Coordinates of C-alpha atoms in Angstrom, one line a residue:
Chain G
X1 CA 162.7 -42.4 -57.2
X2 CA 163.4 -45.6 -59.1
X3 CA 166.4 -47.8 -57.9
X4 CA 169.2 -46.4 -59.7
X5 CA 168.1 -42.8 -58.3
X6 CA 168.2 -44.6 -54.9
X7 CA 171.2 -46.6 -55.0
X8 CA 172.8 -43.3 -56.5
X9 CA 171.6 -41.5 -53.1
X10 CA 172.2 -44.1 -50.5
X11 CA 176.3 -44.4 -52.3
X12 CA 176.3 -40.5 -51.8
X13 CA 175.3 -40.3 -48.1
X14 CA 177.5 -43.0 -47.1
X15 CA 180.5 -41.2 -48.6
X16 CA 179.3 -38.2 -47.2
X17 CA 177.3 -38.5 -43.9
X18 CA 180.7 -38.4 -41.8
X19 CA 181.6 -35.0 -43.5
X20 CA 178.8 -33.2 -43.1
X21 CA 178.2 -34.0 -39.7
X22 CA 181.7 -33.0 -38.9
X23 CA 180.8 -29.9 -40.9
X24 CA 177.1 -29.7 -38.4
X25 CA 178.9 -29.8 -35.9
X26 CA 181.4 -26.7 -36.4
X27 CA 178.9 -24.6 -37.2
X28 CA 176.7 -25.3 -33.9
X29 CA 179.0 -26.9 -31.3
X30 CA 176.5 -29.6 -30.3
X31 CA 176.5 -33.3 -31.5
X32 CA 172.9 -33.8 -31.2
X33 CA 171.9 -30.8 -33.1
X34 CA 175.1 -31.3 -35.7
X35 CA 172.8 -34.9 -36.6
X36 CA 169.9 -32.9 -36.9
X37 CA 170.9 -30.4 -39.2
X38 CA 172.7 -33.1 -41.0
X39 CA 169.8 -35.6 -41.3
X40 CA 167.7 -32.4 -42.1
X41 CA 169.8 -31.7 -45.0
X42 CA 170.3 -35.7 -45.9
X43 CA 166.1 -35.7 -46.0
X44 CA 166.3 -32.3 -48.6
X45 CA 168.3 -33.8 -50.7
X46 CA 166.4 -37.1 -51.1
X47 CA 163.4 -35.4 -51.8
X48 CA 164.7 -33.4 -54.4
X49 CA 167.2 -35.6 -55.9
X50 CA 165.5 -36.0 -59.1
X51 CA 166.1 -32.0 -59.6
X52 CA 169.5 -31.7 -59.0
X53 CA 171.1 -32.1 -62.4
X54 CA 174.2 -31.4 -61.8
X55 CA 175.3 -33.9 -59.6
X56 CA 178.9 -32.0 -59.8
X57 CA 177.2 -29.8 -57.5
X58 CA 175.8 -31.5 -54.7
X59 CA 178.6 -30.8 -52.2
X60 CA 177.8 -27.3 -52.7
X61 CA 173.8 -28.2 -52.3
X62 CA 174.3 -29.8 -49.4
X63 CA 177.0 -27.3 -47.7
X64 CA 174.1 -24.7 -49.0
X65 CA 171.4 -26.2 -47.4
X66 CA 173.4 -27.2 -44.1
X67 CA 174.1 -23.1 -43.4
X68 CA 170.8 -22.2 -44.1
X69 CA 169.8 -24.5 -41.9
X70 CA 171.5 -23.6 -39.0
X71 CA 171.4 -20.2 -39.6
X72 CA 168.2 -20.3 -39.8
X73 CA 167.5 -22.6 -36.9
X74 CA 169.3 -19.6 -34.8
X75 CA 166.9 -17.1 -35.7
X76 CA 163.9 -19.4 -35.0
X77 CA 161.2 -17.7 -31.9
X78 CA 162.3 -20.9 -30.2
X79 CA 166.4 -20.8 -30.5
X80 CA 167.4 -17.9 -31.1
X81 CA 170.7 -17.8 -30.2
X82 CA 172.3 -15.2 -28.4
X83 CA 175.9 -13.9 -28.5
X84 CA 178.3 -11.8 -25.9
X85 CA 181.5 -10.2 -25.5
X86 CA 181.6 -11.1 -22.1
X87 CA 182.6 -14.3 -21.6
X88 CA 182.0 -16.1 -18.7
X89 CA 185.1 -17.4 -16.5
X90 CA 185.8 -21.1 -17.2
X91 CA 184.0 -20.9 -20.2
X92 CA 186.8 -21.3 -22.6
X93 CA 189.2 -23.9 -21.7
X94 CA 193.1 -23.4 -22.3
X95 CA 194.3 -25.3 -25.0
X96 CA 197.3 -27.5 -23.7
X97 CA 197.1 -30.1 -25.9
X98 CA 194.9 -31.0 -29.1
X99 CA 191.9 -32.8 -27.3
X100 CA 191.6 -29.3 -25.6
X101 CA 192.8 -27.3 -28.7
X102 CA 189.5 -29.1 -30.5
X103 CA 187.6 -27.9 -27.4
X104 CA 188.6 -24.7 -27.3
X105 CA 187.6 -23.7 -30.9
X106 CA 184.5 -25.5 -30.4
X107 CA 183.7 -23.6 -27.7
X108 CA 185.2 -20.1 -29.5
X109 CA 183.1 -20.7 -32.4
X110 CA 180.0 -20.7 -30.4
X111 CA 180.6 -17.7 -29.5
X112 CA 180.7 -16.2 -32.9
X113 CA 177.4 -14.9 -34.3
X114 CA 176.0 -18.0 -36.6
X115 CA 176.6 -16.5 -40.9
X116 CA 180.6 -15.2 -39.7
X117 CA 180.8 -19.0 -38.1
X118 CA 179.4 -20.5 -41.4
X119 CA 181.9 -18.7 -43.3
X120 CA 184.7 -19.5 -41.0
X121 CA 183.6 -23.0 -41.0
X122 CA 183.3 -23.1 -44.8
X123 CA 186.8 -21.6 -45.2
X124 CA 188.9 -23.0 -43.1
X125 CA 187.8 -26.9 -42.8
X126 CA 185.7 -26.9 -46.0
X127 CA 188.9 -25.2 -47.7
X128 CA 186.5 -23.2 -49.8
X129 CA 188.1 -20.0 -51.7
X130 CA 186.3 -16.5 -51.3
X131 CA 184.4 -17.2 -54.2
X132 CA 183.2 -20.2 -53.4
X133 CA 182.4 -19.8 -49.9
X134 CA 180.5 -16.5 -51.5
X135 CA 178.9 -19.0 -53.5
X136 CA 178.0 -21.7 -50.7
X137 CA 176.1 -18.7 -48.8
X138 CA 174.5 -16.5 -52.1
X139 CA 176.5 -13.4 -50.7
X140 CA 179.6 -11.2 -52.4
X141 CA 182.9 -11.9 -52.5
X142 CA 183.2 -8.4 -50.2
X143 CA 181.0 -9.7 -47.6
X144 CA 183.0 -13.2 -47.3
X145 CA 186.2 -11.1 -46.8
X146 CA 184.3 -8.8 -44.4
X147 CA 182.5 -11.7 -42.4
X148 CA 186.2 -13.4 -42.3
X149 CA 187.5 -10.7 -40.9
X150 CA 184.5 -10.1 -38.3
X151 CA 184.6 -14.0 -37.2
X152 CA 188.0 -14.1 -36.3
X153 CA 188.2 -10.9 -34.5
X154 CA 185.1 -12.4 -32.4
X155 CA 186.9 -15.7 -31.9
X156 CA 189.9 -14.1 -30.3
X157 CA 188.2 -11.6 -28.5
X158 CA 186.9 -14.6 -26.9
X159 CA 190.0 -16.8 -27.1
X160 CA 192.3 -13.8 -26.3
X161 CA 195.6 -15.3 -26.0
X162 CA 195.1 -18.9 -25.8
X163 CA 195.3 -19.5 -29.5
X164 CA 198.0 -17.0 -30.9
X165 CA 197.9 -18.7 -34.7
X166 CA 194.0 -16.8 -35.2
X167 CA 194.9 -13.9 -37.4
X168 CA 192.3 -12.1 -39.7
X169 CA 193.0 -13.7 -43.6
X170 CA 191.5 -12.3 -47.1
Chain P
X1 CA 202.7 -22.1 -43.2
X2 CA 200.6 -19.4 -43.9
X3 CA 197.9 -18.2 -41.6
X4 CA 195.6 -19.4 -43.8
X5 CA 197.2 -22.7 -43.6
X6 CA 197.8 -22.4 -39.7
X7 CA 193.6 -21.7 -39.5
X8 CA 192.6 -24.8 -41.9
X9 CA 195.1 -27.1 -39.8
X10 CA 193.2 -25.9 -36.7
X11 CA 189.8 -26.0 -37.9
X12 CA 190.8 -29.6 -39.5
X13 CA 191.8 -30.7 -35.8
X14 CA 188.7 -29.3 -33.9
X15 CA 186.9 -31.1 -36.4
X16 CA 188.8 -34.2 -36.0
X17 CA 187.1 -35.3 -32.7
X18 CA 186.1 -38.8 -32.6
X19 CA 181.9 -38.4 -33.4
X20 CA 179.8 -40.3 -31.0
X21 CA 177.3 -43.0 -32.9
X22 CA 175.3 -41.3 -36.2
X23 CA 172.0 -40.8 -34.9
X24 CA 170.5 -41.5 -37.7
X25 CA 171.3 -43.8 -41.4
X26 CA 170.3 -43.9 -45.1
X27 CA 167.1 -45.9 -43.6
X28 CA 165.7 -43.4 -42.1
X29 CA 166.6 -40.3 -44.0
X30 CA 164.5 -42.2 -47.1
X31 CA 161.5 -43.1 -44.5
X32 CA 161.6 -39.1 -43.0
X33 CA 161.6 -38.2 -46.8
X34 CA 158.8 -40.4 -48.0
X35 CA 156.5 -39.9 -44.8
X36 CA 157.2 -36.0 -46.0
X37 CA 156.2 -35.9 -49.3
X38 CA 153.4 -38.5 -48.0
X39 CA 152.0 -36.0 -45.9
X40 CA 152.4 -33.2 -48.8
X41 CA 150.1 -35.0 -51.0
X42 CA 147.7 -35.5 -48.5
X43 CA 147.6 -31.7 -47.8
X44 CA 147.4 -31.1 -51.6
X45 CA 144.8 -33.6 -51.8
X46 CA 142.9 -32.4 -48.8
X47 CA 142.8 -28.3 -50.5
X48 CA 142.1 -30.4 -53.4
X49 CA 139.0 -32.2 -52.0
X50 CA 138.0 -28.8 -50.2
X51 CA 137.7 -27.1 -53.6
X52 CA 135.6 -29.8 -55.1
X53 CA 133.2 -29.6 -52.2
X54 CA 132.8 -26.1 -52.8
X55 CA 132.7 -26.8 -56.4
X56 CA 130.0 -29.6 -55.8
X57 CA 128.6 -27.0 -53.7
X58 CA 127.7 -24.4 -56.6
X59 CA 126.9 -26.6 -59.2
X60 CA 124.6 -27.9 -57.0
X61 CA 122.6 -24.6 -56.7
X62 CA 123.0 -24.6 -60.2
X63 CA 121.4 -27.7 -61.4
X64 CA 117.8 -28.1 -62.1
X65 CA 115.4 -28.8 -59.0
X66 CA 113.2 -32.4 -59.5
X67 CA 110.1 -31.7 -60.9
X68 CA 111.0 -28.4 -62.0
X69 CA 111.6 -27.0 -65.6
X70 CA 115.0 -28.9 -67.5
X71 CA 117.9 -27.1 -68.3
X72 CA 118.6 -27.8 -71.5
X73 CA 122.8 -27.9 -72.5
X74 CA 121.9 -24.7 -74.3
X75 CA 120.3 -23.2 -71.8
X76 CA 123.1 -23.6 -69.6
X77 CA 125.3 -20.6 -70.4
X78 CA 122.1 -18.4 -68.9
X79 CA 122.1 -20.1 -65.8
X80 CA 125.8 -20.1 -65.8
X81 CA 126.6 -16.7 -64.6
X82 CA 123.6 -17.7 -61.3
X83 CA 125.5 -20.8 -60.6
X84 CA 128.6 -19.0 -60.9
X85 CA 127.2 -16.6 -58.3
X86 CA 126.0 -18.9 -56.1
X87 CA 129.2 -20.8 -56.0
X88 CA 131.1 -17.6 -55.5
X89 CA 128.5 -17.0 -52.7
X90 CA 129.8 -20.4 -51.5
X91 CA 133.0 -20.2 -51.4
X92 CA 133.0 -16.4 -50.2
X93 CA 131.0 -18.2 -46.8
X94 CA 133.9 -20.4 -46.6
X95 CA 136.6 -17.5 -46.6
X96 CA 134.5 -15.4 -44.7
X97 CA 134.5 -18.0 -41.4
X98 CA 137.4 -20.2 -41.9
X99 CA 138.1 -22.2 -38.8
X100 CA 141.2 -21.7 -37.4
X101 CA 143.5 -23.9 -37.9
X102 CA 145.0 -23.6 -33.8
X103 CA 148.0 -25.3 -32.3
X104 CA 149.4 -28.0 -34.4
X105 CA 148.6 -31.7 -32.8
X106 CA 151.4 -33.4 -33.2
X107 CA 153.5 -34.5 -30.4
X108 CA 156.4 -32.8 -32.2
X109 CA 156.1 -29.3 -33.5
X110 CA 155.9 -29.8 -37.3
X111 CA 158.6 -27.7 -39.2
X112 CA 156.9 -28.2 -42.2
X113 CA 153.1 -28.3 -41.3
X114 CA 151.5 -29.3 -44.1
X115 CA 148.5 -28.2 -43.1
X116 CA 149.9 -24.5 -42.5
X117 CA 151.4 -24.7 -45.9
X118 CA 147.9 -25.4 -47.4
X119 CA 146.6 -22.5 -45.6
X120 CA 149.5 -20.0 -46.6
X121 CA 149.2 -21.3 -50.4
X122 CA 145.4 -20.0 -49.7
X123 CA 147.1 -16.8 -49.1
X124 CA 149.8 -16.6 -50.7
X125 CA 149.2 -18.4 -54.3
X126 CA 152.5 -17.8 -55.7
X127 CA 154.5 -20.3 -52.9
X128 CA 152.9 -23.1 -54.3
X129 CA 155.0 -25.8 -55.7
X130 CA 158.1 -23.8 -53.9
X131 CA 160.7 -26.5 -52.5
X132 CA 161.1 -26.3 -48.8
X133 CA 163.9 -25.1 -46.8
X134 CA 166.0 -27.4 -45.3
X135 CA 164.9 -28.0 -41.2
X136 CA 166.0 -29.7 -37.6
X137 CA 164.0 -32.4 -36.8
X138 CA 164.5 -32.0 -33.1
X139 CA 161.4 -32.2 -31.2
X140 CA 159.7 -28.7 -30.2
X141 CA 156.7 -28.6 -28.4
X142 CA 153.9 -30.0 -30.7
X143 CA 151.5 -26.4 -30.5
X144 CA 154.1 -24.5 -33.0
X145 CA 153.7 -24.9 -36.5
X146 CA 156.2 -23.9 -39.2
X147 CA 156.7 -23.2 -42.8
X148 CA 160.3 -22.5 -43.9
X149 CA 159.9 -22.1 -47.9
X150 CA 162.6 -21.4 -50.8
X151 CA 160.8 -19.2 -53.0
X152 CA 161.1 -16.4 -56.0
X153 CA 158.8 -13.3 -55.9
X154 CA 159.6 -12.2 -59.8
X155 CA 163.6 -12.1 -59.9
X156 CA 163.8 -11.7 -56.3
X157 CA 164.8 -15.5 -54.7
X158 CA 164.9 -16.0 -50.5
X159 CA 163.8 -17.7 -47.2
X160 CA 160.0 -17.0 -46.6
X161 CA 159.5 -18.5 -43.2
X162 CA 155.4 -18.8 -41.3
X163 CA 155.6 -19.6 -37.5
X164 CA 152.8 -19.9 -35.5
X165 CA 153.2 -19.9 -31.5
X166 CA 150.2 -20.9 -29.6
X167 CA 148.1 -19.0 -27.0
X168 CA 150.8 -17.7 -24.2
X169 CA 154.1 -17.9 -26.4
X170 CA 155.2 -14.6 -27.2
X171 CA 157.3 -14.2 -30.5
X172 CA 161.1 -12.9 -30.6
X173 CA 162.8 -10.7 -32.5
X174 CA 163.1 -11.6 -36.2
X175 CA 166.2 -10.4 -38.1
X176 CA 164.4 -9.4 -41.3
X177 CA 161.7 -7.8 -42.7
X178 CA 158.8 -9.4 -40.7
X179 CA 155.1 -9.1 -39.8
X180 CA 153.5 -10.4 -36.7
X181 CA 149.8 -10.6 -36.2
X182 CA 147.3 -12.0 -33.3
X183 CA 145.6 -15.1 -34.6
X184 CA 141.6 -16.0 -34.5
X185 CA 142.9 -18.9 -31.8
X186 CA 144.3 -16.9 -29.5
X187 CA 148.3 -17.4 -31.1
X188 CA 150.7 -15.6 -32.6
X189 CA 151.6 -15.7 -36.4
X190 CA 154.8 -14.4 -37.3
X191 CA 155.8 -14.2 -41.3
X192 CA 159.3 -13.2 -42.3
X193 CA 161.5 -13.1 -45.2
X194 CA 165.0 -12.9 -46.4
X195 CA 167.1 -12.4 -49.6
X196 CA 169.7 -15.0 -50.7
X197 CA 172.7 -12.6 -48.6
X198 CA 173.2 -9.7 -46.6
X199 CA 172.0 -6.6 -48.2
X200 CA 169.5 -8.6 -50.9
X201 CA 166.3 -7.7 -51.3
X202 CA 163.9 -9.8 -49.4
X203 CA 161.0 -11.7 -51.4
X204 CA 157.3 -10.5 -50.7
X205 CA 158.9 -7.8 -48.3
X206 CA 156.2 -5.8 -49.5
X207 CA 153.4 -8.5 -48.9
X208 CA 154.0 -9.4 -45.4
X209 CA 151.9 -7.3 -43.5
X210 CA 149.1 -8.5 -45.5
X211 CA 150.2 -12.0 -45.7
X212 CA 150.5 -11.9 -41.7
X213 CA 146.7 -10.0 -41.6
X214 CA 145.1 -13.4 -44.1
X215 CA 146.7 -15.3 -41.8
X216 CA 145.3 -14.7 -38.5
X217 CA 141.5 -15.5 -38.7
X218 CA 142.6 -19.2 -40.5
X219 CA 145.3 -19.9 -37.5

């Protein structure tokens, strides 16, 4: 890339890097693989800067390439992740206050298979619409609303009572 | 406040948690890129070199022996289709006893092995050039090798993914279409594929089998 290209870059990840490792880090629950994903993604996009156009577009690009890493990353021979009903006791702290509010989700969303936690993730803290969350993943409008409504019926059966506010949307 | 509301407000505070460090910065996301696309054109030169040997390798049977009669520049065309033969011959020796690639090297498993890439665009011509998927770069035991491409089979756009799992590692479920095959070194090559969202057709669904059979005796 010449130096504009790479000045262009470098001002985009460090206006970004903080949000999409927040972002990471919904969708997996883990720090350390939330920087992977997120580098991962950081690394795609440098290498194919020079194709993206449409530089209007590169939040979605990166939201893009951050699911389809993680989901992907789930379904790998060597983490594949694996998801229950049953939920261990202890496993999901109460939520008291909002240190263990954050906690609780965090650990809720884990539980949640990986595309319904994308969606939730791009919906609710990304503040994407149907469309564009339908968009961000290459899937319908109908399956958005469906995998909504899947997502947060897994994330109470897990949470049961302790967060009252989860209600299926869309 | 709607629920929808009530939902963002919660994500936006589970999301709120003070980060630990960034384990990474702009440095090293341009050196991880460059060492990438360093070791790309190594593996493009390296099939590149491979072909010319082979190349070399016919014309060579082809050309005229010292001492013997010259081929003239007109003559050529007639010994054209024996050279051609010959380098065929060649390069059908070379397909017929490839040597396996094996376990990748590397301390870390490479998501994107070049060198697996080079063998699946052997393969599988129509992958070449496709960008590559977005991967972690946490470190895996350095025997797997993987391949996670973005790629269009005619109007039909997905994840095509090659994994190969050395002698004694037994492959998982795949959600997906999906072919699995023994390898020539004693692994496990497992090819899958999957359409841009739930429900879309998969690229080369149709090609995996045979993708996964080409495979094994180079891997």
């Amino acid at each position: 890339m010449d130096e504009s290209a790479e000045a262009a870059f470098e001002a985009y990840f460090r206006a970004r890097r903080d949000a999409v490792r927040r972002t990471a880090y919904l969708l997996c629950g883990d720090w350390h693989r939330a920087d992977d994903h997120a580098q991962a993604a950081f690394v795609a996009l440098h290498r194919h800067w020079r194709r993206i156009r449409d530089t209007a577009a590169l939040d979605a690009w990166m939201r893009r390439t951050l699911v389809r890493s993680v989901v992907d990353e789930s379904r790998r021979p060597w983490r594949r992740e694996r998801f229950t009903d049953v939920v261990e006791a202890g496993a999901v702290a109460s939520a008291t206050d909002g240190v263990a509010t954050r906690h609780v989700l965090v650990d809720g969303l884990r539980s949640v298979p990986p595309r319904q936690r994308a969606v939730l993730v791009l919906r609710y803290l990304e503040g994407l619409d149907v469309a564009g969350t339908a968009a961000a993943l290459g899937c319908s409008e109908g399956t958005v609303k469906s995998q909504t409504s899947h997502g947060l019926a897994a994330l109470r059966a897990v949470l049961g009572d302790t967060l009252d506010d989860l209600r299926p949307a869309g | 406040m709607t629920d929808d509301d009530r939902l963002a407000a919660l994500f936006s505070q589970a999301a709120a948690e003070t980060p630990p460090p960034p384990r990474f910065d702009h440095d090293r996301v341009v050196a991880t890129s460059r060492r990438i696309t360093a070791r790309r054109r190594s593996a493009v030169l390296g099939g590149a070199m491979a072909l010319l040997v082979v190349t070399g390798v016919g014309v060579a049977v082809g050309l005229p022996r010292p001492g013997g009669d010259a081929v003239s520049s007109a003559a050529a065309p007639a010994a054209a289709p024996e050279a051609a033969a010959e380098a065929g011959a060649a390069a059908d020796a070379v397909r017929a006893a490839p040597v396996p690639l094996g376990p990748g090297t590397t301390e870390c498993a490479q998501r994107q092995d070049p060198q697996l890439r080079a063998v699946l665009e052997e393969v599988l011509p129509e992958v070449a050039g496709a960008v590559e998927a977005a991967v972690t770069t946490d470190c895996r035991p350095g025997g797997e090798r993987g391949v996670s491409l973005e790629v269009s089979d005619g109007g039909t756009a997905g994840l095509l993914t090659v994994e190969y799992l050395p002698p004694g590692e037994p492959a998982g479920p795949t959600s997906g279409p999906s072919a699995v095959a023994a390898t020539a070194s004693g692994g496990t090559v497992v090819v899958g594929s999957r359409g841009e969202g739930p429900g879309t057709p998969a690229p080369f669904a149709d090609r995996l089998d045979a993708t996964a059979a080409d495979l094994a005796p180079r891997l």
